[in-house]
């Protein structure tokens, strides 16, 4: 599609001005360049294989923890980067900083369901948001996401998911894939909204209530939680001990599916959420 205007230009104007020979030479050189064969091999693209898919398997959501100006500076001038930056302007603006065909450096040491180092297999979206501020009582005060910003995010996520056929269970937060280091996009990120848009799996409330009743007063041992969290996708210790790394993973799970309390403490509701989410899909 880009060929015809340039060719028409070369064919029409320069050949008359430079003479037929010079014009022909210029035309051939331009054709060779346009065909990409000036210095490389000739590629015949008439056949296309059925067996292929996108290299992009995951979509990872982050908050920047910085204002827009600083986010742009950091994401364009430092080592860290992301494919997209979603601003908090009115209306929100989507900046593309890295082409989707290339790797951005947003995930770091990361893992989900057998896949590690997810930079190579993911698209990263950084959302401008002030992040979480540690409070004197030990809690974290998160900054809310304006609805208009989430509306724009939903549009972007739907577009990316459609083009790369990303599975719903692979739309994740940084805290899912790196729970020992990261808590973004935080407890105020509206995961439920993404579920309501059909983008991510969400446990059925009635099933959770039923399962919770069964766990009430009979909270499973830590090893059960570790196994269930690993089955869900997390990299988690398997030692049966409620140590700090295990609590961080439980907190990351709670932050997403039960943001009212993410203390990392195993409880009946957390067990119920895990059990329902891990249950095989019904036909
Ligand atoms: Zn992040």
PDB file of C-alpha atoms and ligand atoms in Angstrom:
ATOM      1  CA  UNK A   1       0.000   0.000   0.000  1.00  0.00           C
ATOM      2  CA  UNK A   2       2.877   2.376   0.652  1.00  0.00           C
ATOM      3  CA  UNK A   3       4.460   1.600  -2.705  1.00  0.00           C
ATOM      4  CA  UNK A   4       2.232   3.276  -5.212  1.00  0.00           C
ATOM      5  CA  UNK A   5       2.555   6.991  -4.309  1.00  0.00           C
ATOM      6  CA  UNK A   6       6.395   6.864  -4.280  1.00  0.00           C
ATOM      7  CA  UNK A   7       6.508   4.868  -7.506  1.00  0.00           C
ATOM      8  CA  UNK A   8       4.143   7.254  -9.187  1.00  0.00           C
ATOM      9  CA  UNK A   9       6.303  10.131  -8.055  1.00  0.00           C
ATOM     10  CA  UNK A  10       9.537   8.504  -9.281  1.00  0.00           C
ATOM     11  CA  UNK A  11       7.979   7.489 -12.535  1.00  0.00           C
ATOM     12  CA  UNK A  12       6.319  10.816 -13.227  1.00  0.00           C
ATOM     13  CA  UNK A  13       8.552  13.644 -12.168  1.00  0.00           C
ATOM     14  CA  UNK A  14      12.262  12.778 -11.730  1.00  0.00           C
ATOM     15  CA  UNK A  15      12.598  10.786 -14.972  1.00  0.00           C
ATOM     16  CA  UNK A  16      11.506  13.771 -17.017  1.00  0.00           C
ATOM     17  CA  UNK A  17      13.910  16.047 -15.175  1.00  0.00           C
ATOM     18  CA  UNK A  18      16.950  13.716 -15.032  1.00  0.00           C
ATOM     19  CA  UNK A  19      16.572  11.987 -18.393  1.00  0.00           C
ATOM     20  CA  UNK A  20      15.374   8.483 -19.173  1.00  0.00           C
ATOM     21  CA  UNK A  21      18.554   6.559 -18.133  1.00  0.00           C
ATOM     22  CA  UNK A  22      19.050   8.288 -14.814  1.00  0.00           C
ATOM     23  CA  UNK A  23      15.346   8.008 -14.162  1.00  0.00           C
ATOM     24  CA  UNK A  24      15.369   4.267 -14.870  1.00  0.00           C
ATOM     25  CA  UNK A  25      18.399   3.716 -12.636  1.00  0.00           C
ATOM     26  CA  UNK A  26      16.775   5.645  -9.822  1.00  0.00           C
ATOM     27  CA  UNK A  27      13.569   3.702 -10.298  1.00  0.00           C
ATOM     28  CA  UNK A  28      15.382   0.335 -10.165  1.00  0.00           C
ATOM     29  CA  UNK A  29      17.346   1.350  -7.073  1.00  0.00           C
ATOM     30  CA  UNK A  30      14.179   2.539  -5.387  1.00  0.00           C
ATOM     31  CA  UNK A  31      12.385  -0.684  -6.330  1.00  0.00           C
ATOM     32  CA  UNK A  32      15.237  -2.759  -4.890  1.00  0.00           C
ATOM     33  CA  UNK A  33      15.156  -0.774  -1.659  1.00  0.00           C
ATOM     34  CA  UNK A  34      11.394  -0.956  -1.413  1.00  0.00           C
ATOM     35  CA  UNK A  35      11.489  -4.720  -1.975  1.00  0.00           C
ATOM     36  CA  UNK A  36      14.039  -4.969   0.839  1.00  0.00           C
ATOM     37  CA  UNK A  37      16.483  -6.876  -1.370  1.00  0.00           C
ATOM     38  CA  UNK A  38      19.193  -4.310  -1.879  1.00  0.00           C
ATOM     39  CA  UNK A  39      21.616  -6.062   0.500  1.00  0.00           C
ATOM     40  CA  UNK A  40      19.724  -9.074   1.854  1.00  0.00           C
ATOM     41  CA  UNK A  41      18.160 -12.315   0.640  1.00  0.00           C
ATOM     42  CA  UNK A  42      15.044 -12.345  -1.506  1.00  0.00           C
ATOM     43  CA  UNK A  43      12.049 -13.580   0.511  1.00  0.00           C
ATOM     44  CA  UNK A  44       9.065 -15.099  -1.258  1.00  0.00           C
ATOM     45  CA  UNK A  45       6.047 -14.700   0.991  1.00  0.00           C
ATOM     46  CA  UNK A  46       3.392 -16.338  -1.185  1.00  0.00           C
ATOM     47  CA  UNK A  47       2.884 -19.271   1.266  1.00  0.00           C
ATOM     48  CA  UNK A  48       1.783 -18.859   4.861  1.00  0.00           C
ATOM     49  CA  UNK A  49       1.745 -21.599   7.524  1.00  0.00           C
ATOM     50  CA  UNK A  50      -1.343 -22.437   9.555  1.00  0.00           C
ATOM     51  CA  UNK A  51       0.730 -23.458  12.586  1.00  0.00           C
ATOM     52  CA  UNK A  52       1.540 -20.123  14.171  1.00  0.00           C
ATOM     53  CA  UNK A  53       0.440 -17.852  16.993  1.00  0.00           C
ATOM     54  CA  UNK A  54       1.502 -14.687  18.748  1.00  0.00           C
ATOM     55  CA  UNK A  55       4.659 -14.646  20.843  1.00  0.00           C
ATOM     56  CA  UNK A  56       2.669 -12.515  23.306  1.00  0.00           C
ATOM     57  CA  UNK A  57       1.127 -14.798  25.952  1.00  0.00           C
ATOM     58  CA  UNK A  58       0.634 -12.389  28.878  1.00  0.00           C
ATOM     59  CA  UNK A  59      -0.651  -8.880  29.509  1.00  0.00           C
ATOM     60  CA  UNK A  60       0.842  -7.316  32.643  1.00  0.00           C
ATOM     61  CA  UNK A  61      -0.644  -4.278  34.400  1.00  0.00           C
ATOM     62  CA  UNK A  62       1.354  -1.854  36.535  1.00  0.00           C
ATOM     63  CA  UNK A  63       0.987   1.472  38.253  1.00  0.00           C
ATOM     64  CA  UNK A  64       3.796   3.956  37.758  1.00  0.00           C
ATOM     65  CA  UNK A  65       3.970   5.276  41.344  1.00  0.00           C
ATOM     66  CA  UNK A  66       4.921   8.600  39.691  1.00  0.00           C
ATOM     67  CA  UNK A  67       3.185  11.540  38.015  1.00  0.00           C
ATOM     68  CA  UNK A  68       2.913  11.646  34.218  1.00  0.00           C
ATOM     69  CA  UNK A  69       5.992  13.793  33.605  1.00  0.00           C
ATOM     70  CA  UNK A  70       8.234  11.625  35.771  1.00  0.00           C
ATOM     71  CA  UNK A  71       6.683   8.441  34.358  1.00  0.00           C
ATOM     72  CA  UNK A  72       7.554   9.508  30.805  1.00  0.00           C
ATOM     73  CA  UNK A  73      11.066  10.493  31.834  1.00  0.00           C
ATOM     74  CA  UNK A  74      11.727   7.223  33.684  1.00  0.00           C
ATOM     75  CA  UNK A  75      10.121   4.958  31.073  1.00  0.00           C
ATOM     76  CA  UNK A  76      11.942   6.563  28.154  1.00  0.00           C
ATOM     77  CA  UNK A  77      15.346   7.419  29.621  1.00  0.00           C
ATOM     78  CA  UNK A  78      16.043   4.635  32.095  1.00  0.00           C
ATOM     79  CA  UNK A  79      16.359   0.876  31.665  1.00  0.00           C
ATOM     80  CA  UNK A  80      12.782   0.188  32.745  1.00  0.00           C
ATOM     81  CA  UNK A  81      10.172   0.462  29.991  1.00  0.00           C
ATOM     82  CA  UNK A  82       6.689  -0.606  28.967  1.00  0.00           C
ATOM     83  CA  UNK A  83       4.808  -0.959  25.718  1.00  0.00           C
ATOM     84  CA  UNK A  84       2.070   1.428  26.803  1.00  0.00           C
ATOM     85  CA  UNK A  85       1.737   4.264  29.274  1.00  0.00           C
ATOM     86  CA  UNK A  86      -1.830   5.226  30.187  1.00  0.00           C
ATOM     87  CA  UNK A  87      -1.954   8.790  31.501  1.00  0.00           C
ATOM     88  CA  UNK A  88      -4.195  10.471  34.054  1.00  0.00           C
ATOM     89  CA  UNK A  89      -4.845  13.433  31.751  1.00  0.00           C
ATOM     90  CA  UNK A  90      -8.386  14.541  30.877  1.00  0.00           C
ATOM     91  CA  UNK A  91      -9.201  12.665  28.751  1.00  0.00           C
ATOM     92  CA  UNK A  92      -6.645   9.937  29.477  1.00  0.00           C
ATOM     93  CA  UNK A  93      -4.077   9.418  26.747  1.00  0.00           C
ATOM     94  CA  UNK A  94      -2.384   6.166  25.693  1.00  0.00           C
ATOM     95  CA  UNK A  95       1.296   6.534  24.801  1.00  0.00           C
ATOM     96  CA  UNK A  96       3.088   3.693  23.006  1.00  0.00           C
ATOM     97  CA  UNK A  97       6.737   3.614  24.078  1.00  0.00           C
ATOM     98  CA  UNK A  98       7.768   0.197  22.732  1.00  0.00           C
ATOM     99  CA  UNK A  99       6.388  -1.521  19.644  1.00  0.00           C
ATOM    100  CA  UNK A 100       4.415  -4.676  20.457  1.00  0.00           C
ATOM    101  CA  UNK A 101       6.781  -6.727  18.284  1.00  0.00           C
ATOM    102  CA  UNK A 102       9.650  -5.844  20.614  1.00  0.00           C
ATOM    103  CA  UNK A 103      10.408  -6.649  24.246  1.00  0.00           C
ATOM    104  CA  UNK A 104       9.827  -4.015  26.926  1.00  0.00           C
ATOM    105  CA  UNK A 105      11.528  -4.250  30.314  1.00  0.00           C
ATOM    106  CA  UNK A 106       8.692  -4.064  32.820  1.00  0.00           C
ATOM    107  CA  UNK A 107       8.303  -7.478  34.491  1.00  0.00           C
ATOM    108  CA  UNK A 108      11.781  -8.234  35.868  1.00  0.00           C
ATOM    109  CA  UNK A 109      12.229 -11.506  37.752  1.00  0.00           C
ATOM    110  CA  UNK A 110       8.765 -12.966  37.279  1.00  0.00           C
ATOM    111  CA  UNK A 111       6.793 -16.209  37.071  1.00  0.00           C
ATOM    112  CA  UNK A 112       3.318 -17.508  36.256  1.00  0.00           C
ATOM    113  CA  UNK A 113       2.211 -21.108  35.844  1.00  0.00           C
ATOM    114  CA  UNK A 114       5.509 -22.526  34.618  1.00  0.00           C
ATOM    115  CA  UNK A 115       6.503 -19.453  32.605  1.00  0.00           C
ATOM    116  CA  UNK A 116       9.405 -17.379  33.898  1.00  0.00           C
ATOM    117  CA  UNK A 117      10.964 -14.025  32.967  1.00  0.00           C
ATOM    118  CA  UNK A 118       7.800 -12.720  31.361  1.00  0.00           C
ATOM    119  CA  UNK A 119       9.333  -9.703  29.585  1.00  0.00           C
ATOM    120  CA  UNK A 120       9.928 -11.954  26.590  1.00  0.00           C
ATOM    121  CA  UNK A 121       6.324 -13.174  26.364  1.00  0.00           C
ATOM    122  CA  UNK A 122       4.242 -10.228  27.548  1.00  0.00           C
ATOM    123  CA  UNK A 123       2.940  -6.775  26.777  1.00  0.00           C
ATOM    124  CA  UNK A 124       3.255  -4.304  29.645  1.00  0.00           C
ATOM    125  CA  UNK A 125       0.918  -1.429  30.436  1.00  0.00           C
ATOM    126  CA  UNK A 126       1.986   1.203  32.958  1.00  0.00           C
ATOM    127  CA  UNK A 127      -0.911   3.222  34.405  1.00  0.00           C
ATOM    128  CA  UNK A 128      -0.136   6.666  35.833  1.00  0.00           C
ATOM    129  CA  UNK A 129      -1.202   6.409  39.470  1.00  0.00           C
ATOM    130  CA  UNK A 130       0.332   7.680  42.706  1.00  0.00           C
ATOM    131  CA  UNK A 131       0.602   4.120  44.014  1.00  0.00           C
ATOM    132  CA  UNK A 132       0.645   2.935  47.608  1.00  0.00           C
ATOM    133  CA  UNK A 133       1.998   4.989  50.496  1.00  0.00           C
ATOM    134  CA  UNK A 134       2.985   3.189  53.687  1.00  0.00           C
ATOM    135  CA  UNK A 135       0.989   4.547  56.663  1.00  0.00           C
ATOM    136  CA  UNK A 136       2.229   4.943  60.279  1.00  0.00           C
ATOM    137  CA  UNK A 137      -0.037   2.044  61.344  1.00  0.00           C
ATOM    138  CA  UNK A 138       1.714  -0.263  58.859  1.00  0.00           C
ATOM    139  CA  UNK A 139      -1.122  -0.245  56.327  1.00  0.00           C
ATOM    140  CA  UNK A 140      -0.884   1.056  52.758  1.00  0.00           C
ATOM    141  CA  UNK A 141      -2.948   3.968  51.402  1.00  0.00           C
ATOM    142  CA  UNK A 142      -3.505   3.413  47.685  1.00  0.00           C
ATOM    143  CA  UNK A 143      -4.483   6.116  45.190  1.00  0.00           C
ATOM    144  CA  UNK A 144      -7.782   5.517  43.385  1.00  0.00           C
ATOM    145  CA  UNK A 145      -8.042   5.031  39.616  1.00  0.00           C
ATOM    146  CA  UNK A 146     -10.401   7.544  37.918  1.00  0.00           C
ATOM    147  CA  UNK A 147     -13.232   5.712  36.061  1.00  0.00           C
ATOM    148  CA  UNK A 148     -12.326   7.470  32.782  1.00  0.00           C
ATOM    149  CA  UNK A 149      -8.811   6.055  33.007  1.00  0.00           C
ATOM    150  CA  UNK A 150     -10.160   2.533  33.536  1.00  0.00           C
ATOM    151  CA  UNK A 151     -12.593   2.988  30.604  1.00  0.00           C
ATOM    152  CA  UNK A 152      -9.597   3.734  28.393  1.00  0.00           C
ATOM    153  CA  UNK A 153      -7.637   0.828  29.863  1.00  0.00           C
ATOM    154  CA  UNK A 154     -10.493  -1.589  29.105  1.00  0.00           C
ATOM    155  CA  UNK A 155     -10.483  -0.433  25.456  1.00  0.00           C
ATOM    156  CA  UNK A 156      -6.724  -0.917  25.209  1.00  0.00           C
ATOM    157  CA  UNK A 157      -6.760  -4.331  26.911  1.00  0.00           C
ATOM    158  CA  UNK A 158      -9.590  -5.561  24.657  1.00  0.00           C
ATOM    159  CA  UNK A 159      -7.681  -4.429  21.584  1.00  0.00           C
ATOM    160  CA  UNK A 160      -4.432  -6.132  22.628  1.00  0.00           C
ATOM    161  CA  UNK A 161      -6.188  -9.333  23.752  1.00  0.00           C
ATOM    162  CA  UNK A 162      -8.058  -9.605  20.434  1.00  0.00           C
ATOM    163  CA  UNK A 163      -4.915  -9.150  18.353  1.00  0.00           C
ATOM    164  CA  UNK A 164      -2.798 -11.637  20.326  1.00  0.00           C
ATOM    165  CA  UNK A 165      -5.538 -14.032  21.554  1.00  0.00           C
ATOM    166  CA  UNK A 166      -4.347 -13.684  25.149  1.00  0.00           C
ATOM    167  CA  UNK A 167      -6.122 -16.083  27.542  1.00  0.00           C
ATOM    168  CA  UNK A 168      -8.164 -14.429  30.351  1.00  0.00           C
ATOM    169  CA  UNK A 169      -6.073 -16.168  33.025  1.00  0.00           C
ATOM    170  CA  UNK A 170      -2.978 -14.490  31.573  1.00  0.00           C
ATOM    171  CA  UNK A 171      -4.091 -10.894  32.139  1.00  0.00           C
ATOM    172  CA  UNK A 172      -2.229 -10.235  35.365  1.00  0.00           C
ATOM    173  CA  UNK A 173      -0.838  -7.634  37.730  1.00  0.00           C
ATOM    174  CA  UNK A 174       2.826  -7.141  38.489  1.00  0.00           C
ATOM    175  CA  UNK A 175       1.986  -8.338  42.027  1.00  0.00           C
ATOM    176  CA  UNK A 176       0.777 -11.680  40.600  1.00  0.00           C
ATOM    177  CA  UNK A 177       3.982 -12.436  38.743  1.00  0.00           C
ATOM    178  CA  UNK A 178       6.428 -10.931  41.270  1.00  0.00           C
ATOM    179  CA  UNK A 179       4.634 -11.036  44.663  1.00  0.00           C
ATOM    180  CA  UNK A 180       7.876 -10.945  46.655  1.00  0.00           C
ATOM    181  CA  UNK A 181       8.909  -7.592  45.158  1.00  0.00           C
ATOM    182  CA  UNK A 182       5.807  -5.832  43.848  1.00  0.00           C
ATOM    183  CA  UNK A 183       2.337  -4.771  45.006  1.00  0.00           C
ATOM    184  CA  UNK A 184       1.208  -2.901  41.861  1.00  0.00           C
ATOM    185  CA  UNK A 185      -1.376  -2.265  40.487  1.00  0.00           C
ATOM    186  CA  UNK A 186      -2.532  -2.272  44.145  1.00  0.00           C
ATOM    187  CA  UNK A 187      -5.680  -2.934  46.167  1.00  0.00           C
ATOM    188  CA  UNK A 188      -7.716  -0.176  44.488  1.00  0.00           C
ATOM    189  CA  UNK A 189      -7.192  -1.489  40.990  1.00  0.00           C
ATOM    190  CA  UNK A 190     -10.692  -2.560  39.817  1.00  0.00           C
ATOM    191  CA  UNK A 191     -10.059  -6.171  38.786  1.00  0.00           C
ATOM    192  CA  UNK A 192     -13.784  -6.850  39.146  1.00  0.00           C
ATOM    193  CA  UNK A 193     -14.454  -4.320  36.372  1.00  0.00           C
ATOM    194  CA  UNK A 194     -12.124  -6.288  34.081  1.00  0.00           C
ATOM    195  CA  UNK A 195     -14.009  -9.456  35.058  1.00  0.00           C
ATOM    196  CA  UNK A 196     -17.364  -7.769  34.296  1.00  0.00           C
ATOM    197  CA  UNK A 197     -15.960  -6.872  30.870  1.00  0.00           C
ATOM    198  CA  UNK A 198     -15.263 -10.589  30.318  1.00  0.00           C
ATOM    199  CA  UNK A 199     -11.503 -10.045  30.383  1.00  0.00           C
ATOM    200  CA  UNK A 200     -10.406 -12.086  33.420  1.00  0.00           C
ATOM    201  CA  UNK A 201     -11.798 -15.103  35.329  1.00  0.00           C
ATOM    202  CA  UNK A 202     -13.811 -14.296  38.459  1.00  0.00           C
ATOM    203  CA  UNK A 203     -15.102 -16.688  41.123  1.00  0.00           C
ATOM    204  CA  UNK A 204     -18.890 -17.062  41.258  1.00  0.00           C
ATOM    205  CA  UNK A 205     -20.159 -15.378  44.461  1.00  0.00           C
ATOM    206  CA  UNK A 206     -22.729 -18.085  45.296  1.00  0.00           C
ATOM    207  CA  UNK A 207     -20.130 -20.841  44.920  1.00  0.00           C
ATOM    208  CA  UNK A 208     -17.689 -18.878  47.080  1.00  0.00           C
ATOM    209  CA  UNK A 209     -20.330 -18.421  49.810  1.00  0.00           C
ATOM    210  CA  UNK A 210     -21.071 -22.158  49.794  1.00  0.00           C
ATOM    211  CA  UNK A 211     -17.397 -23.138  49.888  1.00  0.00           C
ATOM    212  CA  UNK A 212     -16.709 -20.573  52.592  1.00  0.00           C
ATOM    213  CA  UNK A 213     -19.364 -22.099  54.853  1.00  0.00           C
ATOM    214  CA  UNK A 214     -17.547 -25.414  54.535  1.00  0.00           C
ATOM    215  CA  UNK A 215     -14.194 -23.864  55.503  1.00  0.00           C
ATOM    216  CA  UNK A 216     -15.567 -21.799  58.424  1.00  0.00           C
ATOM    217  CA  UNK A 217     -13.920 -23.051  61.611  1.00  0.00           C
ATOM    218  CA  UNK A 218     -11.950 -25.568  59.504  1.00  0.00           C
ATOM    219  CA  UNK A 219      -9.385 -23.389  57.737  1.00  0.00           C
ATOM    220  CA  UNK A 220      -7.014 -25.703  55.800  1.00  0.00           C
ATOM    221  CA  UNK A 221      -3.314 -25.980  56.753  1.00  0.00           C
ATOM    222  CA  UNK A 222      -0.704 -23.672  55.210  1.00  0.00           C
ATOM    223  CA  UNK A 223       0.479 -26.458  52.873  1.00  0.00           C
ATOM    224  CA  UNK A 224      -3.044 -26.559  51.360  1.00  0.00           C
ATOM    225  CA  UNK A 225      -2.885 -22.818  50.637  1.00  0.00           C
ATOM    226  CA  UNK A 226       0.602 -23.113  49.156  1.00  0.00           C
ATOM    227  CA  UNK A 227      -0.527 -25.926  46.865  1.00  0.00           C
ATOM    228  CA  UNK A 228      -3.686 -24.075  45.805  1.00  0.00           C
ATOM    229  CA  UNK A 229      -1.771 -20.825  45.155  1.00  0.00           C
ATOM    230  CA  UNK A 230       0.781 -22.733  43.044  1.00  0.00           C
ATOM    231  CA  UNK A 231      -2.045 -24.375  41.102  1.00  0.00           C
ATOM    232  CA  UNK A 232      -3.531 -20.920  40.510  1.00  0.00           C
ATOM    233  CA  UNK A 233      -0.221 -19.775  38.992  1.00  0.00           C
ATOM    234  CA  UNK A 234       1.957 -18.201  41.708  1.00  0.00           C
ATOM    235  CA  UNK A 235       5.536 -19.118  42.506  1.00  0.00           C
ATOM    236  CA  UNK A 236       5.153 -19.917  46.211  1.00  0.00           C
ATOM    237  CA  UNK A 237       7.105 -21.879  48.860  1.00  0.00           C
ATOM    238  CA  UNK A 238       5.943 -25.470  49.463  1.00  0.00           C
ATOM    239  CA  UNK A 239       7.312 -25.951  52.983  1.00  0.00           C
ATOM    240  CA  UNK A 240       3.977 -25.814  54.837  1.00  0.00           C
ATOM    241  CA  UNK A 241       5.205 -22.839  56.896  1.00  0.00           C
ATOM    242  CA  UNK A 242       3.432 -19.473  57.104  1.00  0.00           C
ATOM    243  CA  UNK A 243       6.658 -17.570  56.440  1.00  0.00           C
ATOM    244  CA  UNK A 244       7.017 -14.069  54.997  1.00  0.00           C
ATOM    245  CA  UNK A 245       7.293 -15.208  51.331  1.00  0.00           C
ATOM    246  CA  UNK A 246       4.099 -17.283  51.704  1.00  0.00           C
ATOM    247  CA  UNK A 247       2.234 -14.390  53.367  1.00  0.00           C
ATOM    248  CA  UNK A 248       3.244 -12.080  50.511  1.00  0.00           C
ATOM    249  CA  UNK A 249       1.758 -14.472  47.965  1.00  0.00           C
ATOM    250  CA  UNK A 250      -1.473 -14.859  49.982  1.00  0.00           C
ATOM    251  CA  UNK A 251      -1.662 -11.047  50.278  1.00  0.00           C
ATOM    252  CA  UNK A 252      -1.187 -10.640  46.502  1.00  0.00           C
ATOM    253  CA  UNK A 253      -4.059 -13.064  45.883  1.00  0.00           C
ATOM    254  CA  UNK A 254      -6.290 -11.334  48.456  1.00  0.00           C
ATOM    255  CA  UNK A 255      -5.471  -7.885  47.069  1.00  0.00           C
ATOM    256  CA  UNK A 256      -6.941  -8.975  43.753  1.00  0.00           C
ATOM    257  CA  UNK A 257      -9.959 -11.066  44.754  1.00  0.00           C
ATOM    258  CA  UNK A 258     -10.697  -9.819  48.303  1.00  0.00           C
ATOM    259  CA  UNK A 259      -9.235  -6.286  48.453  1.00  0.00           C
ATOM    260  CA  UNK A 260     -11.123  -5.422  51.672  1.00  0.00           C
ATOM    261  CA  UNK A 261      -8.499  -7.398  53.637  1.00  0.00           C
ATOM    262  CA  UNK A 262      -5.081  -8.390  52.303  1.00  0.00           C
ATOM    263  CA  UNK A 263      -3.207  -9.229  55.485  1.00  0.00           C
ATOM    264  CA  UNK A 264      -1.637 -12.408  54.075  1.00  0.00           C
ATOM    265  CA  UNK A 265      -3.413 -14.455  56.728  1.00  0.00           C
ATOM    266  CA  UNK A 266      -4.998 -17.746  55.585  1.00  0.00           C
ATOM    267  CA  UNK A 267      -8.748 -17.676  56.270  1.00  0.00           C
ATOM    268  CA  UNK A 268     -11.989 -19.380  55.196  1.00  0.00           C
ATOM    269  CA  UNK A 269     -12.916 -16.819  52.533  1.00  0.00           C
ATOM    270  CA  UNK A 270      -9.457 -16.924  50.931  1.00  0.00           C
ATOM    271  CA  UNK A 271      -9.639 -20.735  50.883  1.00  0.00           C
ATOM    272  CA  UNK A 272     -13.094 -20.574  49.276  1.00  0.00           C
ATOM    273  CA  UNK A 273     -11.943 -18.082  46.598  1.00  0.00           C
ATOM    274  CA  UNK A 274      -8.972 -20.301  45.751  1.00  0.00           C
ATOM    275  CA  UNK A 275     -11.047 -23.478  45.639  1.00  0.00           C
ATOM    276  CA  UNK A 276     -13.674 -21.971  43.329  1.00  0.00           C
ATOM    277  CA  UNK A 277     -11.085 -20.362  41.027  1.00  0.00           C
ATOM    278  CA  UNK A 278      -9.088 -23.600  40.796  1.00  0.00           C
ATOM    279  CA  UNK A 279     -12.106 -25.823  40.160  1.00  0.00           C
ATOM    280  CA  UNK A 280     -12.115 -27.174  36.602  1.00  0.00           C
ATOM    281  CA  UNK A 281     -14.453 -25.265  34.304  1.00  0.00           C
ATOM    282  CA  UNK A 282     -17.904 -26.821  34.064  1.00  0.00           C
ATOM    283  CA  UNK A 283     -19.070 -27.924  30.627  1.00  0.00           C
TER     284      UNK A 283
HETATM  285 ZN1  LIG B   1       5.140  -2.851  38.078  1.00  0.00          ZN
END
